[in-house]
PDB file of C-alpha atoms and ligand atoms in Angstrom:
ATOM      1  CA  MET A  17       9.317 -22.732  -3.169  1.00 46.00           C
ATOM      2  CA  LEU A  18       6.259 -24.951  -3.181  1.00 49.00           C
ATOM      3  CA  PRO A  19       2.865 -23.453  -3.884  1.00 57.00           C
ATOM      4  CA  SER A  20       0.535 -23.352  -0.913  1.00 64.00           C
ATOM      5  CA  ILE A  21      -3.178 -23.363  -0.452  1.00 62.00           C
ATOM      6  CA  GLY A  22      -5.238 -21.379   2.017  1.00 65.00           C
ATOM      7  CA  LEU A  23      -8.849 -21.388   3.107  1.00 59.00           C
ATOM      8  CA  LEU A  24     -10.124 -17.884   3.630  1.00 63.00           C
ATOM      9  CA  ASN A  25     -13.310 -16.499   5.081  1.00 64.00           C
ATOM     10  CA  LEU A  26     -14.345 -13.453   3.071  1.00 62.00           C
ATOM     11  CA  CYS A  27     -17.042 -12.380   5.588  1.00 57.00           C
ATOM     12  CA  SER A  28     -19.475 -11.739   2.779  1.00 53.00           C
ATOM     13  CA  GLY A  29     -19.551 -14.657   0.451  1.00 55.00           C
ATOM     14  CA  GLY A  30     -18.371 -17.537   2.628  1.00 64.00           C
ATOM     15  CA  PHE A  31     -15.072 -19.329   2.173  1.00 69.00           C
ATOM     16  CA  VAL A  32     -12.707 -19.376  -0.776  1.00 69.00           C
ATOM     17  CA  LEU A  33      -9.859 -21.723  -1.470  1.00 72.00           C
ATOM     18  CA  ALA A  34      -6.825 -19.661  -2.507  1.00 73.00           C
ATOM     19  CA  TYR A  35      -3.769 -21.044  -4.250  1.00 76.00           C
ATOM     20  CA  PHE A  36      -0.559 -19.070  -3.611  1.00 79.00           C
ATOM     21  CA  ARG A  37       2.511 -19.299  -5.755  1.00 79.00           C
ATOM     22  CA  PHE A  38       5.834 -17.619  -4.999  1.00 81.00           C
ATOM     23  CA  ILE A  39       7.558 -16.329  -8.140  1.00 80.00           C
ATOM     24  CA  PHE A  40      11.177 -15.189  -7.872  1.00 77.00           C
ATOM     25  CA  SER A  41      11.350 -11.757  -9.460  1.00 72.00           C
ATOM     26  CA  ILE A  42      14.718 -12.642 -11.032  1.00 70.00           C
ATOM     27  CA  ASP A  43      13.201 -15.725 -12.668  1.00 70.00           C
ATOM     28  CA  PRO A  44      13.379 -15.342 -16.479  1.00 67.00           C
ATOM     29  CA  LEU A  45       9.971 -17.042 -16.623  1.00 67.00           C
ATOM     30  CA  ASN A  46       8.554 -14.333 -14.375  1.00 72.00           C
ATOM     31  CA  SER A  47       6.280 -12.808 -17.059  1.00 73.00           C
ATOM     32  CA  PHE A  48       5.132 -16.202 -18.256  1.00 74.00           C
ATOM     33  CA  LEU A  49       4.297 -17.390 -14.730  1.00 75.00           C
ATOM     34  CA  MET A  50       2.317 -14.216 -14.028  1.00 81.00           C
ATOM     35  CA  GLN A  51      -0.030 -14.743 -16.967  1.00 82.00           C
ATOM     36  CA  GLY A  52      -2.477 -16.940 -15.083  1.00 84.00           C
ATOM     37  CA  ALA A  53      -2.379 -15.040 -11.790  1.00 90.00           C
ATOM     38  CA  ASP A  54      -5.688 -13.753 -10.394  1.00 93.00           C
ATOM     39  CA  GLY A  55      -3.824 -11.464  -8.005  1.00 95.00           C
ATOM     40  CA  ILE A  56      -0.244 -10.246  -7.515  1.00 95.00           C
ATOM     41  CA  LEU A  57       1.542  -9.201  -4.337  1.00 96.00           C
ATOM     42  CA  VAL A  58       4.945  -7.500  -4.516  1.00 95.00           C
ATOM     43  CA  PRO A  59       6.437  -7.528  -1.013  1.00 95.00           C
ATOM     44  CA  GLY A  60       9.068  -5.375   0.657  1.00 95.00           C
ATOM     45  CA  GLY A  61      12.773  -5.643   0.045  1.00 94.00           C
ATOM     46  CA  PHE A  62      16.136  -3.914   0.031  1.00 94.00           C
ATOM     47  CA  GLY A  63      18.649  -3.401  -2.757  1.00 91.00           C
ATOM     48  CA  ASP A  64      18.171  -3.759  -6.487  1.00 90.00           C
ATOM     49  CA  ARG A  65      18.076  -7.541  -6.753  1.00 89.00           C
ATOM     50  CA  GLY A  66      14.968  -8.561  -8.693  1.00 90.00           C
ATOM     51  CA  VAL A  67      13.709  -4.993  -9.091  1.00 93.00           C
ATOM     52  CA  GLN A  68      13.259  -5.346 -12.850  1.00 91.00           C
ATOM     53  CA  GLY A  69      11.020  -8.381 -12.359  1.00 91.00           C
ATOM     54  CA  LYS A  70       9.009  -6.558  -9.688  1.00 93.00           C
ATOM     55  CA  ILE A  71       8.493  -3.645 -12.093  1.00 95.00           C
ATOM     56  CA  LEU A  72       7.251  -6.109 -14.715  1.00 92.00           C
ATOM     57  CA  ALA A  73       4.827  -7.569 -12.182  1.00 93.00           C
ATOM     58  CA  ALA A  74       3.417  -4.134 -11.306  1.00 96.00           C
ATOM     59  CA  LYS A  75       3.121  -3.269 -14.996  1.00 95.00           C
ATOM     60  CA  HIS A  76       1.337  -6.511 -15.777  1.00 94.00           C
ATOM     61  CA  ALA A  77      -1.110  -5.965 -12.908  1.00 96.00           C
ATOM     62  CA  ARG A  78      -1.779  -2.342 -13.851  1.00 97.00           C
ATOM     63  CA  GLU A  79      -2.240  -2.944 -17.562  1.00 96.00           C
ATOM     64  CA  LYS A  80      -4.211  -6.187 -17.318  1.00 95.00           C
ATOM     65  CA  ASP A  81      -6.480  -5.134 -14.443  1.00 97.00           C
ATOM     66  CA  VAL A  82      -5.067  -7.878 -12.201  1.00 96.00           C
ATOM     67  CA  PRO A  83      -5.592  -7.175  -8.472  1.00 97.00           C
ATOM     68  CA  PHE A  84      -2.316  -5.900  -7.005  1.00 97.00           C
ATOM     69  CA  LEU A  85      -0.960  -5.179  -3.565  1.00 98.00           C
ATOM     70  CA  GLY A  86       2.483  -3.598  -3.206  1.00 98.00           C
ATOM     71  CA  ILE A  87       4.047  -3.552   0.235  1.00 98.00           C
ATOM     72  CA  CYS A  88       6.772  -1.014   1.120  1.00 98.00           C
ATOM     73  CA  LEU A  89       9.276  -1.615  -1.705  1.00 98.00           C
ATOM     74  CA  GLY A  90       6.294  -3.031  -3.611  1.00 98.00           C
ATOM     75  CA  MET A  91       4.566   0.359  -3.377  1.00 98.00           C
ATOM     76  CA  GLN A  92       7.740   2.186  -4.413  1.00 98.00           C
ATOM     77  CA  ILE A  93       8.016  -0.189  -7.395  1.00 98.00           C
ATOM     78  CA  ALA A  94       4.425   0.582  -8.415  1.00 98.00           C
ATOM     79  CA  VAL A  95       5.230   4.309  -8.387  1.00 98.00           C
ATOM     80  CA  ILE A  96       8.429   3.807 -10.412  1.00 98.00           C
ATOM     81  CA  GLU A  97       6.579   1.679 -12.967  1.00 98.00           C
ATOM     82  CA  PHE A  98       3.803   4.266 -13.265  1.00 98.00           C
ATOM     83  CA  ALA A  99       6.292   7.121 -13.701  1.00 98.00           C
ATOM     84  CA  ARG A 100       8.118   5.208 -16.433  1.00 98.00           C
ATOM     85  CA  SER A 101       5.147   3.832 -18.356  1.00 98.00           C
ATOM     86  CA  VAL A 102       2.479   6.483 -17.891  1.00 98.00           C
ATOM     87  CA  LEU A 103       4.496   9.678 -17.428  1.00 98.00           C
ATOM     88  CA  GLY A 104       7.061   8.467 -19.951  1.00 98.00           C
ATOM     89  CA  LEU A 105       9.989   9.151 -17.615  1.00 98.00           C
ATOM     90  CA  GLN A 106      12.152   6.266 -18.803  1.00 96.00           C
ATOM     91  CA  ASP A 107      14.836   6.697 -16.157  1.00 96.00           C
ATOM     92  CA  ALA A 108      12.431   7.232 -13.235  1.00 98.00           C
ATOM     93  CA  ASN A 109      13.843   5.316 -10.311  1.00 98.00           C
ATOM     94  CA  SER A 110      14.494   5.122  -6.611  1.00 98.00           C
ATOM     95  CA  THR A 111      17.754   6.695  -5.519  1.00 97.00           C
ATOM     96  CA  GLU A 112      18.281   3.418  -3.656  1.00 96.00           C
ATOM     97  CA  PHE A 113      18.963   1.788  -7.048  1.00 95.00           C
ATOM     98  CA  ASP A 114      20.136   4.749  -9.127  1.00 96.00           C
ATOM     99  CA  PRO A 115      21.470   7.669  -7.085  1.00 96.00           C
ATOM    100  CA  GLU A 116      22.023   9.674 -10.290  1.00 96.00           C
ATOM    101  CA  THR A 117      18.563   9.315 -11.842  1.00 97.00           C
ATOM    102  CA  LYS A 118      17.150  12.537 -13.286  1.00 97.00           C
ATOM    103  CA  ASN A 119      13.673  11.509 -12.192  1.00 98.00           C
ATOM    104  CA  PRO A 120      13.937  10.363  -8.577  1.00 98.00           C
ATOM    105  CA  CYS A 121      10.346   9.397  -7.810  1.00 98.00           C
ATOM    106  CA  VAL A 122      11.487   7.551  -4.664  1.00 98.00           C
ATOM    107  CA  ILE A 123      14.086   9.257  -2.496  1.00 97.00           C
ATOM    108  CA  PHE A 124      16.043   8.787   0.709  1.00 95.00           C
ATOM    109  CA  MET A 125      14.101  10.201   3.620  1.00 90.00           C
ATOM    110  CA  PRO A 126      15.664  13.477   4.653  1.00 75.00           C
ATOM    111  CA  GLU A 127      15.825  12.621   8.337  1.00 72.00           C
ATOM    112  CA  GLY A 128      17.669   9.331   7.790  1.00 65.00           C
ATOM    113  CA  SER A 129      21.426   8.895   8.123  1.00 61.00           C
ATOM    114  CA  LYS A 130      23.285   7.701   5.033  1.00 61.00           C
ATOM    115  CA  THR A 131      26.367   6.768   6.996  1.00 65.00           C
ATOM    116  CA  HIS A 132      24.820   4.951   9.964  1.00 62.00           C
ATOM    117  CA  MET A 133      22.516   2.177   8.789  1.00 60.00           C
ATOM    118  CA  GLY A 134      21.756   0.536  12.145  1.00 59.00           C
ATOM    119  CA  GLY A 135      18.558   1.795  13.752  1.00 63.00           C
ATOM    120  CA  THR A 136      18.188   4.652  11.281  1.00 78.00           C
ATOM    121  CA  MET A 137      15.160   3.290   9.488  1.00 90.00           C
ATOM    122  CA  ARG A 138      11.713   4.733   9.948  1.00 93.00           C
ATOM    123  CA  LEU A 139      10.470   1.968  12.183  1.00 94.00           C
ATOM    124  CA  GLY A 140       7.481   0.935  14.207  1.00 94.00           C
ATOM    125  CA  SER A 141       3.924   2.086  14.433  1.00 95.00           C
ATOM    126  CA  ARG A 142       3.045   5.267  12.550  1.00 95.00           C
ATOM    127  CA  ARG A 143      -0.264   6.845  11.735  1.00 97.00           C
ATOM    128  CA  THR A 144      -1.729   7.104   8.241  1.00 98.00           C
ATOM    129  CA  TYR A 145      -4.617   9.487   7.602  1.00 98.00           C
ATOM    130  CA  PHE A 146      -7.032   8.730   4.803  1.00 97.00           C
ATOM    131  CA  GLU A 147      -7.590  11.544   2.344  1.00 96.00           C
ATOM    132  CA  PHE A 148     -10.769  10.149   0.811  1.00 94.00           C
ATOM    133  CA  ALA A 149     -13.599   8.212   2.419  1.00 92.00           C
ATOM    134  CA  ASP A 150     -14.476   6.442  -0.794  1.00 92.00           C
ATOM    135  CA  CYS A 151     -11.094   4.951  -1.661  1.00 96.00           C
ATOM    136  CA  LYS A 152     -10.911   1.152  -1.476  1.00 97.00           C
ATOM    137  CA  SER A 153      -8.422   0.982   1.365  1.00 97.00           C
ATOM    138  CA  ALA A 154     -10.449   3.327   3.614  1.00 97.00           C
ATOM    139  CA  LYS A 155     -13.540   1.232   2.980  1.00 95.00           C
ATOM    140  CA  LEU A 156     -11.689  -2.022   3.646  1.00 96.00           C
ATOM    141  CA  TYR A 157     -10.372  -0.698   6.938  1.00 96.00           C
ATOM    142  CA  GLY A 158     -14.003  -0.047   7.861  1.00 93.00           C
ATOM    143  CA  GLY A 159     -14.363   3.690   7.310  1.00 92.00           C
ATOM    144  CA  VAL A 160     -11.824   4.862   9.861  1.00 94.00           C
ATOM    145  CA  SER A 161     -10.124   8.224   9.372  1.00 95.00           C
ATOM    146  CA  PHE A 162      -6.696   6.801  10.231  1.00 97.00           C
ATOM    147  CA  VAL A 163      -4.877   3.539  10.744  1.00 97.00           C
ATOM    148  CA  ASP A 164      -1.779   2.724  12.749  1.00 97.00           C
ATOM    149  CA  GLU A 165       0.494   0.297  10.943  1.00 97.00           C
ATOM    150  CA  ARG A 166       4.105  -0.715  11.352  1.00 97.00           C
ATOM    151  CA  HIS A 167       6.933   0.605   9.192  1.00 96.00           C
ATOM    152  CA  ARG A 168      10.426  -0.391   8.142  1.00 95.00           C
ATOM    153  CA  HIS A 169      11.959   1.754   5.424  1.00 95.00           C
ATOM    154  CA  ARG A 170      14.550   4.395   4.527  1.00 95.00           C
ATOM    155  CA  TYR A 171      13.138   5.631   1.225  1.00 97.00           C
ATOM    156  CA  GLU A 172       9.835   7.301   0.402  1.00 97.00           C
ATOM    157  CA  VAL A 173       7.851   8.632  -2.570  1.00 98.00           C
ATOM    158  CA  ASN A 174       9.353  11.970  -3.600  1.00 98.00           C
ATOM    159  CA  PRO A 175       6.832  14.582  -2.385  1.00 97.00           C
ATOM    160  CA  ASN A 176       7.998  16.911  -5.180  1.00 97.00           C
ATOM    161  CA  MET A 177       6.722  14.489  -7.803  1.00 98.00           C
ATOM    162  CA  THR A 178       3.348  13.567  -6.323  1.00 98.00           C
ATOM    163  CA  SER A 179       1.290  16.220  -8.115  1.00 97.00           C
ATOM    164  CA  GLN A 180       2.765  15.124 -11.456  1.00 98.00           C
ATOM    165  CA  LEU A 181       1.893  11.500 -10.645  1.00 98.00           C
ATOM    166  CA  GLU A 182      -1.582  12.453  -9.426  1.00 98.00           C
ATOM    167  CA  ASP A 183      -2.304  14.476 -12.564  1.00 98.00           C
ATOM    168  CA  ALA A 184      -1.625  11.284 -14.524  1.00 98.00           C
ATOM    169  CA  GLY A 185      -4.093   9.231 -12.467  1.00 97.00           C
ATOM    170  CA  LEU A 186      -2.258   7.832  -9.451  1.00 98.00           C
ATOM    171  CA  SER A 187      -4.019   8.707  -6.227  1.00 98.00           C
ATOM    172  CA  PHE A 188      -2.205   9.127  -2.905  1.00 98.00           C
ATOM    173  CA  VAL A 189      -5.094   8.273  -0.633  1.00 98.00           C
ATOM    174  CA  GLY A 190      -3.187   7.903   2.655  1.00 98.00           C
ATOM    175  CA  LYS A 191      -0.556  10.240   4.093  1.00 98.00           C
ATOM    176  CA  ASP A 192       1.253  10.783   7.380  1.00 96.00           C
ATOM    177  CA  GLU A 193       0.357  13.601   9.766  1.00 96.00           C
ATOM    178  CA  THR A 194       2.473  16.132   7.839  1.00 95.00           C
ATOM    179  CA  GLY A 195       0.719  15.374   4.561  1.00 95.00           C
ATOM    180  CA  HIS A 196       4.131  15.140   2.869  1.00 95.00           C
ATOM    181  CA  ARG A 197       4.838  11.442   3.324  1.00 97.00           C
ATOM    182  CA  MET A 198       2.863   9.126   1.043  1.00 98.00           C
ATOM    183  CA  GLU A 199       1.553   6.060   2.842  1.00 98.00           C
ATOM    184  CA  ILE A 200      -1.088   4.572   0.522  1.00 98.00           C
ATOM    185  CA  VAL A 201      -1.418   4.806  -3.222  1.00 98.00           C
ATOM    186  CA  GLU A 202      -4.313   3.579  -5.346  1.00 98.00           C
ATOM    187  CA  LEU A 203      -5.380   3.547  -8.971  1.00 98.00           C
ATOM    188  CA  PRO A 204      -9.062   4.504  -8.693  1.00 97.00           C
ATOM    189  CA  ASP A 205     -10.014   3.125 -12.117  1.00 96.00           C
ATOM    190  CA  HIS A 206      -8.393  -0.258 -11.534  1.00 98.00           C
ATOM    191  CA  PRO A 207     -10.334  -3.161  -9.932  1.00 97.00           C
ATOM    192  CA  TYR A 208      -7.788  -3.334  -7.079  1.00 98.00           C
ATOM    193  CA  PHE A 209      -4.406  -1.642  -7.254  1.00 98.00           C
ATOM    194  CA  ILE A 210      -3.098  -0.615  -3.849  1.00 98.00           C
ATOM    195  CA  GLY A 211       0.414   0.149  -2.613  1.00 98.00           C
ATOM    196  CA  VAL A 212       1.273   0.790   1.014  1.00 98.00           C
ATOM    197  CA  GLN A 213       4.472   2.154   2.497  1.00 98.00           C
ATOM    198  CA  PHE A 214       3.788   0.297   5.732  1.00 98.00           C
ATOM    199  CA  HIS A 215       3.788  -3.441   6.389  1.00 98.00           C
ATOM    200  CA  PRO A 216       0.247  -4.749   6.943  1.00 97.00           C
ATOM    201  CA  GLU A 217       1.663  -8.255   7.420  1.00 94.00           C
ATOM    202  CA  PHE A 218       3.225  -7.288  10.770  1.00 95.00           C
ATOM    203  CA  LYS A 219      -0.194  -7.020  12.409  1.00 93.00           C
ATOM    204  CA  SER A 220      -2.061  -9.506  10.250  1.00 92.00           C
ATOM    205  CA  ARG A 221      -3.021 -12.765  11.971  1.00 89.00           C
ATOM    206  CA  PRO A 222      -4.472 -16.003  10.551  1.00 83.00           C
ATOM    207  CA  GLY A 223      -7.856 -15.401  12.187  1.00 82.00           C
ATOM    208  CA  LYS A 224      -7.725 -11.633  11.692  1.00 86.00           C
ATOM    209  CA  PRO A 225      -6.157 -10.906   8.318  1.00 88.00           C
ATOM    210  CA  SER A 226      -5.228  -7.371   7.395  1.00 93.00           C
ATOM    211  CA  ALA A 227      -8.001  -5.584   5.543  1.00 95.00           C
ATOM    212  CA  LEU A 228      -5.668  -5.188   2.562  1.00 96.00           C
ATOM    213  CA  PHE A 229      -4.945  -8.922   2.251  1.00 94.00           C
ATOM    214  CA  LEU A 230      -8.648  -9.630   2.534  1.00 92.00           C
ATOM    215  CA  GLY A 231      -9.270  -7.061  -0.206  1.00 95.00           C
ATOM    216  CA  LEU A 232      -6.627  -8.587  -2.477  1.00 95.00           C
ATOM    217  CA  ILE A 233      -8.026 -12.099  -2.142  1.00 93.00           C
ATOM    218  CA  ALA A 234     -11.596 -10.848  -2.511  1.00 93.00           C
ATOM    219  CA  ALA A 235     -10.693  -8.926  -5.659  1.00 95.00           C
ATOM    220  CA  ALA A 236      -8.784 -11.928  -7.030  1.00 94.00           C
ATOM    221  CA  CYS A 237     -11.889 -14.080  -6.836  1.00 90.00           C
ATOM    222  CA  GLY A 238     -14.398 -11.430  -7.910  1.00 91.00           C
ATOM    223  CA  GLN A 239     -15.780 -10.846  -4.418  1.00 90.00           C
ATOM    224  CA  LEU A 240     -14.491  -7.354  -3.664  1.00 94.00           C
ATOM    225  CA  GLU A 241     -17.816  -5.577  -4.101  1.00 92.00           C
ATOM    226  CA  ALA A 242     -19.504  -8.045  -1.767  1.00 89.00           C
ATOM    227  CA  VAL A 243     -16.795  -7.527   0.854  1.00 89.00           C
ATOM    228  CA  LEU A 244     -17.001  -3.735   0.533  1.00 89.00           C
ATOM    229  CA  GLN A 245     -20.769  -3.866   0.905  1.00 85.00           C
ATOM    230  CA  HIS A 246     -20.284  -5.875   4.071  1.00 76.00           C
ATOM    231  CA  TYR A 247     -18.459  -2.861   5.476  1.00 68.00           C
ATOM    232  CA  ASP A 248     -20.928  -0.374   4.019  1.00 59.00           C
ATOM    233  CA  HIS A 249     -23.231  -0.636   7.006  1.00 47.00           C
ATOM    234  CA  VAL A 250     -20.413   0.801   9.085  1.00 44.00           C
ATOM    235  CA  SER A 251     -20.886   4.522   8.669  1.00 40.00           C
ATOM    236  CA  LEU A 252     -18.147   6.051   6.606  1.00 40.00           C
ATOM    237  CA  VAL A 253     -17.084   9.063   8.575  1.00 39.00           C
ATOM    238  CA  VAL A 254     -13.718   9.848   7.054  1.00 38.00           C
ATOM    239  CA  PRO A 255     -13.597  13.613   6.721  1.00 37.00           C
ATOM    240  CA  LYS A 256     -13.040  15.042   3.282  1.00 37.00           C
ATOM    241  CA  LYS A 257     -10.296  17.574   2.891  1.00 40.00           C
ATOM    242  CA  ILE A 258     -11.294  20.734   4.636  1.00 33.00           C
ATOM    243  CA  VAL A 259     -10.201  23.868   2.823  1.00 34.00           C
ATOM    244  CA  MET A 260      -9.215  26.478   5.361  1.00 34.00           C
ATOM    245  CA  SER A 261      -9.863  30.151   4.890  1.00 37.00           C
ATOM    246  CA  ASN A 262      -6.143  30.821   4.467  1.00 39.00           C
ATOM    247  CA  GLY A 263      -6.242  28.648   1.367  1.00 37.00           C
ATOM    248  CA  GLN A 264      -4.364  25.758   2.955  1.00 39.00           C
ATOM    249  CA  SER A 265      -6.073  22.429   2.981  1.00 38.00           C
ATOM    250  CA  THR A 266      -5.909  19.882   5.718  1.00 37.00           C
ATOM    251  CA  ILE A 267      -7.804  16.887   6.972  1.00 35.00           C
ATOM    252  CA  LYS A 268      -9.320  16.721  10.380  1.00 33.00           C
ATOM    253  CA  ALA A 269      -8.094  13.842  12.460  1.00 30.00           C
ATOM    254  CA  HIS A 270     -10.490  12.134  14.815  1.00 30.00           C
ATOM    255  CA  GLN A 271      -8.433  11.104  17.795  1.00 29.00           C
ATOM    256  CA  ASN A 272     -10.369   7.913  18.368  1.00 30.00           C
ATOM    257  CA  GLY A 273     -10.062   6.903  14.729  1.00 42.00           C
ATOM    258  CA  ASN A 274     -13.867   6.869  14.442  1.00 42.00           C
ATOM    259  CA  ALA A 275     -13.721   3.363  15.786  1.00 36.00           C
ATOM    260  CA  THR A 276     -16.894   1.370  15.366  1.00 36.00           C
ATOM    261  CA  LYS A 277     -17.296  -2.084  16.823  1.00 33.00           C
ATOM    262  CA  LEU A 278     -18.047  -4.693  14.219  1.00 34.00           C
ATOM    263  CA  SER A 279     -19.938  -7.840  14.917  1.00 35.00           C
ATOM    264  CA  ASN A 280     -16.718  -9.829  14.640  1.00 34.00           C
ATOM    265  CA  GLY A 281     -15.358  -7.987  17.666  1.00 32.00           C
ATOM    266  CA  LEU A 282     -12.715  -6.043  15.794  1.00 36.00           C
ATOM    267  CA  VAL A 283     -12.570  -2.295  16.009  1.00 35.00           C
ATOM    268  CA  ASN A 284     -13.237  -1.559  12.353  1.00 38.00           C
ATOM    269  CA  GLY A 285     -11.237  -4.655  11.618  1.00 35.00           C
ATOM    270  CA  VAL A 286      -8.072  -2.764  12.522  1.00 37.00           C
ATOM    271  CA  TYR A 287      -5.652  -3.591  15.297  1.00 35.00           C
ATOM    272  CA  SER A 288      -5.554  -0.207  16.852  1.00 37.00           C
ATOM    273  CA  ASN A 289      -7.079   1.521  19.786  1.00 28.00           C
ATOM    274  CA  GLY A 290      -6.544   4.827  18.057  1.00 32.00           C
ATOM    275  CA  ASN A 291      -3.941   6.143  20.456  1.00 28.00           C
ATOM    276  CA  GLY A 292      -0.886   4.473  19.026  1.00 29.00           C
ATOM    277  CA  VAL A 293      -0.872   1.545  21.452  1.00 27.00           C
ATOM    278  CA  HIS A 294      -1.302  -1.782  19.758  1.00 28.00           C
ATOM    279  CA  PHE A 295      -2.400  -5.223  20.695  1.00 24.00           C
TER     280      PHE A 295
HETATM  281  N1  LIG B 311      10.898  -2.724   3.896  1.00 53.28           N
HETATM  282  C1  LIG B 311      11.068  -2.352   2.645  1.00 53.28           C
HETATM  283  O1  LIG B 311      10.467  -2.858   1.706  1.00 53.28           O
HETATM  284  C2  LIG B 311      12.049  -1.245   2.412  1.00 53.28           C
HETATM  285  C3  LIG B 311      11.903  -0.585   1.068  1.00 53.28           C
HETATM  286  C4  LIG B 311      13.113   0.245   0.674  1.00 53.28           C
HETATM  287  N2  LIG B 311      14.269  -0.575   0.508  1.00 53.28           N
HETATM  288  C5  LIG B 311      13.343   1.335   1.700  1.00 53.28           C
HETATM  289  O2  LIG B 311      14.257   1.256   2.474  1.00 53.28           O
HETATM  290  O3  LIG B 311      12.576   2.267   1.765  1.00 53.28           O
END
């Protein structure tokens, strides 16, 4: 596939010229080609083809502080790589690729059907609640308490392994309404390492790119701080975890998503009216 070039408006620091290169994850030159990358995006996918190369890409990004965005399978890959390299669980895997793994950090969603594939995916618009106001993704989305993004998957991060992963430094900063389904993962000490279970590309448009793509490009050209500061004037009103008297913790959801109109006409830069109906 030929490389392509894009002109992007970063809001803060004017325009940047971005050069995109598609690397096949099964390409033996994969690691070599990644060396010069300023940013890496691992997209969604099904089946185990190219998974090893995708794991190498996530590892390279994590270890070399290269801005990284993992989408759906790309997020699952980032979790697998982290479990293997940081937790030392060599056989950590998704049960999609290794049903017998002793360390299933990505598992089949309990409500899915293993026998009927058609229409059994978790599809369509679902709500993600931010756990922390100061994580990069919450800031990029403009300080909302939730975002509605579109989904297309059968597997998810194993909720029984999240505390182990979090103790080692991975942060699950976005979750569904139950708090058991991981939607956004970040590495807080990394310049830009974000994985999302949803597909931001489904609602991204040339003139209105998803906040996460904007963040990736900004980070890749050293402009992330400037872009985040641009959003800083929008009050960050994401509630912190509220510890309830019964010892359970929860987050309070604001039904309107704390929407604030930005000067560019977007509602916090997010395509959502906060009630699950999308434009
Ligand atoms: N859209 C995707 O990337 C799907 C990821 C993975 N194969 C799953 O079903 O969960």
